[in-house]
Amino acid sequence: MKIEIKNICCIGAGYVGGPTMAVIADRCHDIQINVVDVNENRIQAWNSENLSHLPIYEPNLDQVIKRRRGRNLHFSTEIKYHISNADMIFISVNTPTKTKGIGAGKASDLKWVEASARQVSKYAKGETIVVEKSTLPVKTALMIRQILETSLEKTNDSQTDNKQFYVLSNPEFLSEGTAIQDLECPDRVLIGGENQEAIKALVNIYLNWVDKEKILTTDLWSSELSKLIANAFLAQRISSINSISALCEATGADVKEVSTAIGADKRIGNYFLNASPGFGGSCFKKDILNLVYICNYYGLHEVSEYWQKIIDINNWQKQRILRVIVEKLFGSVSGKKLAILGFAFKANTNDTRESAAIHICNELIIEGGNLYIYDPRVTRKQIEEDLEISENEYSYGGEGSWTFADSILDASRGADAVIVLTEWDEFKNIEWSEISTVMRSPSWLFDTRSITDQSEAKRCGMKLWSLGCGSKLQSINLMPS
Ligand code: NAD
Ligand code: UDX
């Protein structure tokens, strides 16, 4: 058997499906790619003439779309039709944490994966390679295979066509904000499977632009599990450095200096050591929760508790920052104007899923703060959805509210504090001489990403709290005996 891939269908036109298929289309001009989704608005946005209206913001994504859309890259809601024409089908649908029933709050909700597999089972024709692109619990390929096989039994009865399925795992490691760069120059591509010809067909696609040495092939379960573990290890580094940020503040050390010093050791490495208000994004929390669930399922309770701590520290960090802000502002933010700079979970994306800003802003509103929120890419509508509070409405029966701001200056006018929550480049070069004059005194800067020009802010008379930066006065304290 030799499977030639001429037509790909990707189910799910989200943050992974859209950019991943765009890059494959850009590198493989002789393959026709159809990205399908049940969400009509999303597909419409992918097809919009104006490239600034694409449903997601990623640097350089618009250029790739411009080059390939309408040529070998298409976005459509014709799911059945494109499944039936495909030689290879990527399942790239959402796999959020279950909110109800068995495993609620921990296990992955696989209903969208199951629905996709059922559609593939029903409409695919001939030999089809089904690729898991979504992040999935280990052994999901078994479920997909079982669903696909149900149609084989039925097909054999009616003898309508000659279906054959091969399931592969090909998890995606892109990060938002650098998705195109990550897809074009991946550290590795991971492919798990059993059928060598099917694996070869997918390897051949990546060989169009990825070095052979970077394409790792393995079995299905190792591939599925590696994706969860990669995310767990990355998140673990952030919780580790965030826990140390608190110790730095207590002892007078500076977490940035500590990161630099430990990161210089090749065995540790200098990536993912930036202290922050806590990791956000759609992946880390859900994937670790899923790992915790799987470990418990297999009776590995100590392992499960170990990984749960990564999430506990992440939650604690957000709460700790909130407490610092309230305490520094004389113990109350009630009726005070606070400028919030950044709402996305990281810079260079409009994605706000699990952003630390959501929790911190909600809690500040409960405390009675009047927030003026500015983010270069996040829309007013998105903030409203995330906070679940209408703009300019008093909430929780108190004085707290939020308002959308069009600029840093707009957010800061009359504010008691500027609170930096996302590391956008724009916040690195704020003109503090201008901002400090429009604020109310004493004016505070809370920098939870340590990215602003802090000496300039201080020079302009602002009071400063920077995450993980111990006060020089505290540094003379000796270790408690
Ligand atoms: P997303 O929510 O942005 O997109 C998923 C899309 O799938 C949605 O548009 C939804 O409408 C569509 N969909 C769901 N069921 C469908 C069906 N039956 N038929 C057609 N369309 C359907 O999600 P995402 O961020 O792209 O993540 C997708 C998967 O990739 C998840 O498993 C996630 O864990 C994983 N992942 C995400 C990232 C990331 O940075 N976002 C990175 C690596 C892996
Ligand atoms: C992550 C993984 O990095 C990626 O490989 C996987 O495919 C999807 O999940 P993503 O969530 O898009 O990617 O962004 P990432 O850069 O990992 O950042 C996640 C969160 O961690 C952000 O909130 C970010 O601000 C935070 N972070 C990251 C830190 O707090 N400190 C760091 O040093 C790095």
Coordinates of C-alpha atoms and ligand atoms in Angstrom, one line a residue:
M1 CA 0.0 0.0 0.0
K2 CA 1.2 3.5 -0.8
I3 CA -0.9 6.4 0.3
E4 CA -0.6 9.5 -1.8
I5 CA -1.9 12.6 -0.1
K6 CA -3.5 15.1 -2.5
N7 CA -6.4 16.3 -0.4
I8 CA -6.4 17.2 3.3
C9 CA -9.4 18.0 5.5
C10 CA -8.8 19.6 8.9
I11 CA -11.8 19.5 11.3
G12 CA -11.5 22.6 13.5
A13 CA -10.6 26.1 12.3
G14 CA -9.2 27.3 15.6
Y15 CA -5.9 28.6 17.0
V16 CA -4.3 25.3 15.9
G17 CA -6.2 24.2 12.8
G18 CA -6.1 27.6 11.0
P19 CA -2.3 28.4 11.4
T20 CA -1.2 24.8 11.0
M21 CA -3.1 24.2 7.8
A22 CA -2.0 27.6 6.5
V23 CA 1.7 26.7 6.9
I24 CA 1.2 23.2 5.4
A25 CA -0.5 24.8 2.4
D26 CA 2.3 27.3 2.1
R27 CA 4.9 24.6 2.0
C28 CA 3.0 22.0 -0.1
H29 CA 1.4 23.7 -3.1
D30 CA 0.2 20.5 -4.7
I31 CA -1.9 19.5 -1.8
Q32 CA -5.5 20.9 -1.5
I33 CA -6.4 21.7 2.1
N34 CA -9.9 22.4 3.4
V35 CA -10.3 23.6 6.9
V36 CA -13.8 23.0 8.1
D37 CA -15.7 24.1 11.2
V38 CA -19.2 24.0 12.6
N39 CA -18.8 27.7 13.6
E40 CA -20.1 29.7 10.6
N41 CA -18.9 33.0 12.0
R42 CA -15.4 31.7 12.4
I43 CA -15.3 30.4 8.8
Q44 CA -16.7 33.7 7.5
A45 CA -13.9 35.5 9.4
W46 CA -11.3 33.2 7.9
N47 CA -12.7 34.1 4.5
S48 CA -12.9 37.8 5.1
E49 CA -11.4 40.1 2.4
N50 CA -9.9 42.3 5.0
L51 CA -7.1 40.3 6.6
S52 CA -7.2 42.3 9.8
H53 CA -10.6 40.5 10.4
L54 CA -9.2 37.0 10.6
P55 CA -10.6 35.3 13.7
I56 CA -7.2 35.1 15.4
Y57 CA -4.3 37.4 15.6
E58 CA -0.8 35.9 15.0
P59 CA 2.2 37.7 13.7
N60 CA 2.6 36.9 9.9
L61 CA -0.5 34.7 9.7
D62 CA -2.2 37.3 7.4
Q63 CA 0.7 37.1 4.9
V64 CA 0.5 33.2 4.7
I65 CA -3.3 33.4 4.3
K66 CA -2.9 36.0 1.6
R67 CA -0.5 33.7 -0.3
R68 CA -2.5 30.5 -0.2
R69 CA -6.2 31.2 0.4
G70 CA -8.3 30.4 -2.7
R71 CA -5.4 28.6 -4.2
N72 CA -4.7 25.4 -2.1
L73 CA -6.2 26.6 1.2
H74 CA -9.9 26.9 1.7
F75 CA -12.1 27.5 4.8
S76 CA -15.6 26.0 4.7
T77 CA -18.6 24.7 6.6
E78 CA -19.1 21.9 4.1
I79 CA -17.9 19.3 6.6
K80 CA -19.3 16.1 5.0
Y81 CA -18.2 17.0 1.5
H82 CA -14.6 17.7 2.5
I83 CA -14.3 14.6 4.7
S84 CA -15.5 12.5 1.8
N85 CA -12.8 13.9 -0.5
A86 CA -9.9 13.7 1.9
D87 CA -6.9 11.3 1.9
M88 CA -5.9 12.6 5.3
I89 CA -8.0 14.2 8.0
F90 CA -6.7 16.2 10.9
I91 CA -8.8 16.3 14.0
S92 CA -8.0 19.7 15.5
V93 CA -11.1 20.4 17.7
N94 CA -11.2 21.8 21.2
T95 CA -10.7 19.4 24.2
P96 CA -11.5 21.5 27.2
T97 CA -11.8 20.3 30.8
K98 CA -15.1 18.6 31.6
T99 CA -17.5 20.9 33.5
K100 CA -20.0 18.2 34.5
G101 CA -20.3 14.6 35.5
I102 CA -17.6 12.0 36.1
G103 CA -14.2 13.7 36.1
A104 CA -15.6 17.2 36.1
G105 CA -13.0 19.9 36.7
K106 CA -10.2 17.5 35.6
A107 CA -10.8 15.1 32.8
S108 CA -10.8 16.3 29.1
D109 CA -14.2 16.6 27.5
L110 CA -13.8 14.5 24.4
K111 CA -17.3 15.0 23.0
W112 CA -16.0 17.1 20.1
V113 CA -13.4 14.5 19.2
E114 CA -15.9 11.8 19.3
A115 CA -18.3 13.8 17.1
S116 CA -15.5 14.4 14.6
A117 CA -14.6 10.7 14.6
R118 CA -18.2 9.7 14.0
Q119 CA -18.4 12.1 11.0
V120 CA -15.2 10.7 9.6
S121 CA -16.4 7.2 10.1
K122 CA -19.6 8.0 8.2
Y123 CA -18.4 10.1 5.3
A124 CA -14.8 9.1 4.5
K125 CA -14.2 7.0 1.4
G126 CA -11.5 4.6 0.6
E127 CA -8.2 4.7 2.4
T128 CA -8.1 7.6 4.9
I129 CA -5.4 8.6 7.4
V130 CA -6.9 10.1 10.5
V131 CA -4.5 12.3 12.4
E132 CA -5.0 13.4 16.0
K133 CA -3.9 17.1 16.1
S134 CA -5.8 18.0 19.3
T135 CA -4.1 17.4 22.6
L136 CA -5.6 14.2 24.0
P137 CA -5.5 11.9 26.9
V138 CA -3.2 8.9 26.4
K139 CA -5.2 6.0 24.6
T140 CA -7.7 8.3 22.8
A141 CA -6.6 6.7 19.5
L142 CA -8.2 3.5 20.7
M143 CA -11.5 5.3 21.1
I144 CA -11.2 6.9 17.6
R145 CA -10.2 3.6 16.1
Q146 CA -13.3 1.9 17.6
I147 CA -15.6 4.6 16.3
L148 CA -14.1 4.4 12.8
E149 CA -14.4 0.6 12.8
T150 CA -18.1 0.7 13.5
S151 CA -18.6 2.1 9.9
L152 CA -16.3 -0.6 8.5
E153 CA -18.7 -3.3 9.9
K154 CA -21.7 -1.5 8.3
T155 CA -19.9 -0.9 5.1
N156 CA -19.1 -4.6 4.8
D157 CA -22.8 -5.3 5.1
S158 CA -23.9 -3.0 2.4
Q159 CA -20.7 -3.4 0.3
T160 CA -20.9 0.3 -0.7
D161 CA -17.2 1.1 -0.7
N162 CA -13.9 0.0 0.4
K163 CA -13.1 2.0 3.6
Q164 CA -9.9 1.7 5.4
F165 CA -8.6 3.9 8.3
Y166 CA -5.2 4.4 9.8
V167 CA -4.9 6.5 13.0
L168 CA -1.9 8.6 13.8
S169 CA -1.0 11.0 16.6
N170 CA 0.7 14.2 15.6
P171 CA 0.4 16.6 18.6
E172 CA 1.0 20.3 18.0
F173 CA 3.6 22.2 20.0
L174 CA 3.1 25.7 18.6
S175 CA 2.8 28.6 21.1
E176 CA 0.4 31.4 20.5
G177 CA 2.1 34.7 19.5
T178 CA 4.8 32.8 17.7
A179 CA 2.7 30.1 15.9
I180 CA 3.9 30.8 12.4
Q181 CA 7.5 30.8 13.4
D182 CA 7.0 27.6 15.5
L183 CA 5.3 25.9 12.6
E184 CA 7.9 26.9 10.0
C185 CA 10.9 26.0 12.2
P186 CA 9.7 23.5 14.8
D187 CA 12.0 22.1 17.4
R188 CA 10.6 18.7 16.5
V189 CA 7.6 17.1 14.8
L190 CA 6.2 14.1 16.7
I191 CA 4.3 11.3 14.9
G192 CA 3.0 8.3 16.6
G193 CA 1.3 5.4 14.9
E194 CA 1.4 1.7 14.0
N195 CA 1.0 1.6 10.2
Q196 CA 4.4 2.4 8.7
E197 CA 3.0 3.5 5.3
A198 CA 0.6 5.9 7.0
I199 CA 3.4 7.3 9.2
K200 CA 5.5 7.7 6.0
A201 CA 2.8 9.6 4.3
L202 CA 2.7 12.2 7.1
V203 CA 6.5 12.3 7.4
N204 CA 6.7 13.1 3.7
I205 CA 4.4 16.1 4.1
Y206 CA 6.7 17.6 6.8
L207 CA 9.8 16.8 4.9
N208 CA 8.8 19.6 2.5
W209 CA 10.3 22.0 5.0
V210 CA 11.4 20.2 8.2
D211 CA 14.8 18.5 8.5
K212 CA 14.6 14.7 8.7
E213 CA 16.4 14.7 12.1
K214 CA 13.7 16.8 13.6
I215 CA 10.9 14.4 12.7
L216 CA 10.5 11.9 15.5
T217 CA 8.4 8.8 15.0
T218 CA 7.1 6.6 17.8
D219 CA 4.2 4.5 19.0
L220 CA 0.7 6.0 19.5
W221 CA 0.7 6.1 23.3
S222 CA 4.1 7.7 23.7
S223 CA 3.2 10.4 21.2
E224 CA -0.1 11.2 22.9
L225 CA 1.5 11.2 26.4
S226 CA 4.5 13.3 25.3
K227 CA 2.3 16.2 24.5
L228 CA 0.7 16.3 27.9
I229 CA 4.1 15.9 29.6
A230 CA 5.7 18.7 27.5
N231 CA 3.1 21.1 28.7
A232 CA 3.3 19.9 32.2
F233 CA 7.1 20.4 32.3
L234 CA 6.8 23.9 30.8
A235 CA 4.2 24.9 33.3
Q236 CA 6.2 23.4 36.1
R237 CA 9.1 25.8 35.3
I238 CA 6.7 28.8 35.6
S239 CA 5.3 27.7 38.9
S240 CA 8.8 27.0 40.2
I241 CA 10.0 30.5 39.3
N242 CA 6.8 32.1 40.5
S243 CA 7.2 30.4 43.9
I244 CA 10.7 31.8 44.0
S245 CA 9.4 35.3 43.1
A246 CA 7.7 35.4 46.5
L247 CA 10.8 34.3 48.3
C248 CA 12.8 37.0 46.5
E249 CA 10.3 39.7 47.6
A250 CA 10.6 38.4 51.2
T251 CA 14.4 38.3 51.2
G252 CA 15.5 41.3 49.1
A253 CA 16.7 39.2 46.2
D254 CA 15.6 39.9 42.6
V255 CA 14.0 37.1 40.7
K256 CA 15.3 38.3 37.4
E257 CA 18.9 38.0 38.7
V258 CA 18.1 34.6 40.0
S259 CA 16.6 33.5 36.6
T260 CA 19.7 34.7 34.8
A261 CA 22.0 33.0 37.2
I262 CA 20.3 29.6 37.2
G263 CA 19.4 29.8 33.5
A264 CA 23.1 30.1 32.6
D265 CA 23.5 26.5 33.6
K266 CA 23.1 24.5 30.4
R267 CA 21.3 21.7 32.4
I268 CA 18.6 24.2 33.4
G269 CA 18.6 26.5 30.3
N270 CA 17.3 30.0 30.2
Y271 CA 13.8 29.6 28.6
F272 CA 10.6 29.8 30.6
L273 CA 12.1 31.3 33.7
N274 CA 10.1 34.6 33.6
A275 CA 8.2 35.2 36.7
S276 CA 4.6 36.3 36.0
P277 CA 1.1 36.7 37.4
G278 CA 0.6 33.0 36.5
F279 CA 0.5 31.0 33.4
G280 CA -2.7 31.3 31.3
G281 CA -3.7 30.1 27.9
S282 CA -6.0 27.3 26.8
C283 CA -3.5 24.5 27.3
F284 CA -1.4 24.4 30.5
K285 CA -4.1 24.2 33.1
K286 CA -6.4 21.9 31.2
D287 CA -3.5 19.5 30.3
I288 CA -2.1 19.3 33.8
L289 CA -5.6 18.7 35.2
N290 CA -5.9 15.9 32.7
L291 CA -2.6 14.5 33.8
V292 CA -3.7 14.7 37.4
Y293 CA -6.9 12.8 36.5
I294 CA -5.0 10.1 34.5
C295 CA -2.5 9.5 37.3
N296 CA -5.4 9.1 39.8
Y297 CA -7.2 6.8 37.3
Y298 CA -4.1 4.5 37.3
G299 CA -3.8 4.7 41.1
L300 CA -0.7 6.9 41.1
H301 CA -2.0 9.3 43.7
E302 CA 1.4 10.7 44.8
V303 CA 2.2 11.5 41.1
S304 CA -1.1 13.1 40.8
E305 CA -0.6 15.3 43.9
Y306 CA 2.8 16.3 42.7
W307 CA 1.4 17.8 39.4
Q308 CA -1.7 19.3 41.1
K309 CA 0.8 21.5 43.1
I310 CA 1.8 23.2 39.8
I311 CA -1.8 24.5 39.4
D312 CA -2.1 25.3 43.1
I313 CA 1.0 27.6 43.0
N314 CA -0.4 29.2 39.8
N315 CA -3.7 30.1 41.6
W316 CA -1.8 31.2 44.7
Q317 CA 0.3 33.6 42.6
K318 CA -2.7 35.4 41.2
Q319 CA -4.3 35.8 44.6
R320 CA -1.0 36.9 46.2
I321 CA -0.6 39.7 43.6
L322 CA -4.2 40.8 44.2
R323 CA -3.4 41.1 48.0
V324 CA -0.3 43.1 47.4
I325 CA -2.1 45.6 45.2
V326 CA -4.9 46.1 47.7
E327 CA -2.5 46.4 50.7
K328 CA -0.3 48.9 49.0
L329 CA -3.3 51.1 48.1
F330 CA -4.0 51.7 51.8
G331 CA -5.9 48.4 52.2
S332 CA -8.8 49.3 49.8
V333 CA -9.3 49.9 46.1
S334 CA -13.0 50.8 46.7
G335 CA -14.0 53.6 44.3
K336 CA -10.4 54.0 43.1
K337 CA -9.6 54.1 39.4
L338 CA -7.1 51.5 38.3
A339 CA -5.4 51.3 34.9
I340 CA -5.1 47.7 33.7
L341 CA -2.5 47.3 31.0
G342 CA -2.9 44.0 29.2
F343 CA -5.7 41.4 29.2
A344 CA -4.4 38.7 26.8
F345 CA -2.7 35.7 28.5
K346 CA 0.6 36.7 26.9
A347 CA 1.8 39.2 24.3
N348 CA 1.2 39.0 20.6
T349 CA -2.1 37.2 20.7
N350 CA -5.7 38.3 21.1
D351 CA -6.4 35.1 23.1
T352 CA -7.6 35.6 26.6
R353 CA -8.4 32.0 27.6
E354 CA -7.3 31.4 31.3
S355 CA -5.5 34.8 31.3
A356 CA -4.4 35.7 34.8
A357 CA -5.9 39.1 34.0
I358 CA -9.4 37.6 34.2
H359 CA -9.0 36.5 37.8
I360 CA -7.2 39.6 39.0
C361 CA -9.6 42.0 37.4
N362 CA -12.7 40.2 38.7
E363 CA -11.3 40.2 42.2
L364 CA -10.4 43.9 42.0
I365 CA -13.9 44.6 40.8
I366 CA -15.3 42.7 43.8
E367 CA -13.0 44.9 46.0
G368 CA -14.8 47.9 44.5
G369 CA -12.1 49.1 42.0
N370 CA -13.1 51.0 38.8
L371 CA -10.9 49.3 36.2
Y372 CA -9.9 51.0 32.9
I373 CA -8.7 48.1 30.8
Y374 CA -6.4 48.6 27.8
D375 CA -5.0 45.8 25.6
P376 CA -3.7 46.4 22.1
R377 CA -5.5 43.3 20.6
V378 CA -8.3 42.3 22.9
T379 CA -11.7 43.6 22.1
R380 CA -14.3 45.2 24.4
K381 CA -16.7 42.3 23.6
Q382 CA -14.1 39.7 24.6
I383 CA -13.4 41.4 28.0
E384 CA -17.1 41.6 28.7
E385 CA -17.5 37.9 27.9
D386 CA -14.5 37.0 30.2
L387 CA -15.5 39.1 33.1
E388 CA -19.2 38.3 32.7
I389 CA -20.0 41.8 33.7
S390 CA -21.3 44.5 31.3
E391 CA -19.1 47.6 30.8
N392 CA -19.7 50.5 33.2
E393 CA -22.1 48.5 35.3
Y394 CA -21.7 48.3 39.1
S395 CA -21.3 44.7 40.0
Y396 CA -21.5 42.3 42.9
G397 CA -23.8 44.9 44.6
G398 CA -20.8 47.2 45.2
E399 CA -18.8 50.0 43.6
G400 CA -16.7 47.9 41.3
S401 CA -16.8 48.3 37.5
W402 CA -14.8 48.1 34.4
T403 CA -14.4 50.4 31.3
F404 CA -12.7 49.8 28.0
A405 CA -9.8 52.1 27.4
D406 CA -8.4 53.0 23.9
S407 CA -4.9 53.8 25.0
I408 CA -2.4 53.7 27.9
L409 CA -3.0 57.4 28.5
D410 CA -6.8 57.0 28.4
A411 CA -6.6 54.2 31.0
S412 CA -4.3 56.2 33.3
R413 CA -6.1 59.5 33.6
G414 CA -6.9 60.0 37.2
A415 CA -5.8 56.5 38.2
D416 CA -4.2 55.7 41.5
A417 CA -2.3 52.8 40.0
V418 CA -1.2 51.3 36.7
I419 CA -1.1 47.5 36.8
V420 CA 0.8 45.8 34.0
L421 CA -0.5 42.2 33.4
T422 CA 0.7 41.3 29.9
E423 CA 4.2 41.8 28.5
W424 CA 3.2 43.8 25.3
D425 CA 6.2 45.6 23.8
E426 CA 4.2 48.8 23.9
F427 CA 4.4 48.7 27.8
K428 CA 8.2 48.5 27.8
N429 CA 8.6 52.1 26.6
I430 CA 5.8 54.0 28.4
E431 CA 6.6 57.7 28.8
W432 CA 6.2 57.8 32.5
S433 CA 6.8 61.6 32.6
E434 CA 3.5 61.9 30.7
I435 CA 1.6 59.2 32.5
S436 CA 2.6 60.1 36.0
T437 CA 1.3 63.7 35.6
V438 CA -2.2 62.6 34.7
M439 CA -2.5 60.1 37.6
R440 CA -3.7 60.8 41.2
S441 CA -1.0 60.9 43.9
P442 CA 0.5 58.8 45.2
S443 CA 0.6 57.1 41.9
W444 CA 1.6 53.4 41.8
L445 CA 3.1 51.2 39.2
F446 CA 2.5 47.4 39.8
D447 CA 4.6 45.6 37.2
T448 CA 3.7 41.9 37.3
R449 CA 5.9 41.1 34.3
S450 CA 8.9 43.3 35.2
I451 CA 9.1 44.8 31.7
T452 CA 8.6 48.5 32.3
D453 CA 11.3 51.1 32.6
Q454 CA 11.1 51.1 36.3
S455 CA 13.9 53.6 37.1
E456 CA 12.2 56.1 34.8
A457 CA 8.9 55.6 36.6
K458 CA 10.6 56.1 39.9
R459 CA 12.4 59.2 38.6
C460 CA 8.9 60.6 37.8
G461 CA 7.9 60.2 41.4
M462 CA 5.9 57.0 41.1
K463 CA 5.8 54.3 43.7
L464 CA 6.8 51.0 42.4
W465 CA 6.1 47.3 43.1
S466 CA 7.8 44.9 40.7
L467 CA 7.1 41.1 40.9
G468 CA 9.9 39.2 42.5
C469 CA 11.9 42.3 43.3
G470 CA 12.7 42.4 47.0
S471 CA 12.9 45.8 48.6
K472 CA 16.5 46.9 49.2
L473 CA 15.5 47.8 52.8
Q474 CA 14.3 44.3 53.5
S475 CA 17.5 42.8 52.2
I476 CA 19.3 43.7 55.4
N477 CA 17.0 41.3 57.4
L478 CA 18.8 38.2 58.5
M479 CA 17.4 34.7 58.2
P480 CA 14.9 34.1 61.0
S481 CA 16.5 31.8 63.5
Ligands
NAD1 P1 -10.3 26.3 19.3 O1 -11.4 26.2 20.3 O2 -9.6 27.6 19.0 O3 -10.7 25.6 17.9 C1 -11.4 24.4 17.9 C2 -12.5 24.5 16.7 O4 -13.1 23.2 16.5 C3 -13.6 25.5 17.1 O5 -13.7 26.5 16.1 C4 -14.9 24.6 17.0 O6 -16.0 25.2 16.5 C5 -14.4 23.4 16.1 N1 -15.2 22.2 16.3 C6 -15.5 21.5 17.4 N2 -16.1 20.4 17.1 C7 -16.3 20.3 15.8 C8 -16.9 19.4 14.9 N3 -17.4 18.3 15.3 N4 -16.8 19.7 13.6 C9 -16.2 20.8 13.1 N5 -15.6 21.7 13.9 C10 -15.7 21.5 15.2 O7 -9.2 25.3 19.9 P2 -7.6 25.3 19.6 O8 -6.9 26.3 20.5 O9 -7.3 25.4 18.1 O10 -7.2 23.9 20.2 C11 -7.5 22.7 19.5 C12 -6.7 21.6 20.1 O11 -5.3 21.8 19.9 C13 -7.0 21.4 21.6 O12 -6.9 20.0 21.9 C14 -5.8 22.1 22.2 O13 -5.5 21.5 23.5 C15 -4.7 21.8 21.2 N6 -3.6 22.7 21.2 C16 -3.8 24.0 21.3 C17 -2.8 25.0 21.2 C18 -3.0 26.4 21.3 O14 -2.0 27.2 21.4 N7 -4.2 26.9 21.3 C19 -1.5 24.5 21.0 C20 -1.3 23.1 20.9 C21 -2.3 22.2 21.0
UDX2 C1 1.8 26.5 25.4 C2 3.1 25.7 25.0 O1 4.2 26.5 25.1 C3 3.0 25.1 23.6 O2 4.2 24.3 23.3 C4 1.7 24.3 23.5 O3 1.6 23.8 22.1 C5 0.5 25.1 23.8 O4 0.7 25.6 25.2 P1 0.9 28.9 24.8 O5 0.0 28.6 25.9 O6 0.4 29.4 23.5 O7 1.8 27.6 24.5 O8 2.0 30.0 25.3 P2 3.3 29.9 26.3 O9 4.3 30.7 25.6 O10 3.6 28.6 26.6 O11 2.8 30.7 27.5 C6 1.8 30.1 28.4 C7 1.7 31.0 29.6 O12 2.8 31.0 30.4 C8 1.5 32.5 29.3 O13 0.5 33.0 30.2 C9 2.8 33.1 29.6 O14 2.7 34.5 29.9 C10 3.3 32.3 30.7 N1 4.8 32.3 30.8 C11 5.5 31.8 29.8 C12 5.3 32.7 32.0 O15 4.7 33.1 32.9 N2 6.7 32.7 32.1 C13 7.5 32.2 31.1 O16 8.8 32.2 31.3 C14 6.9 31.7 29.9

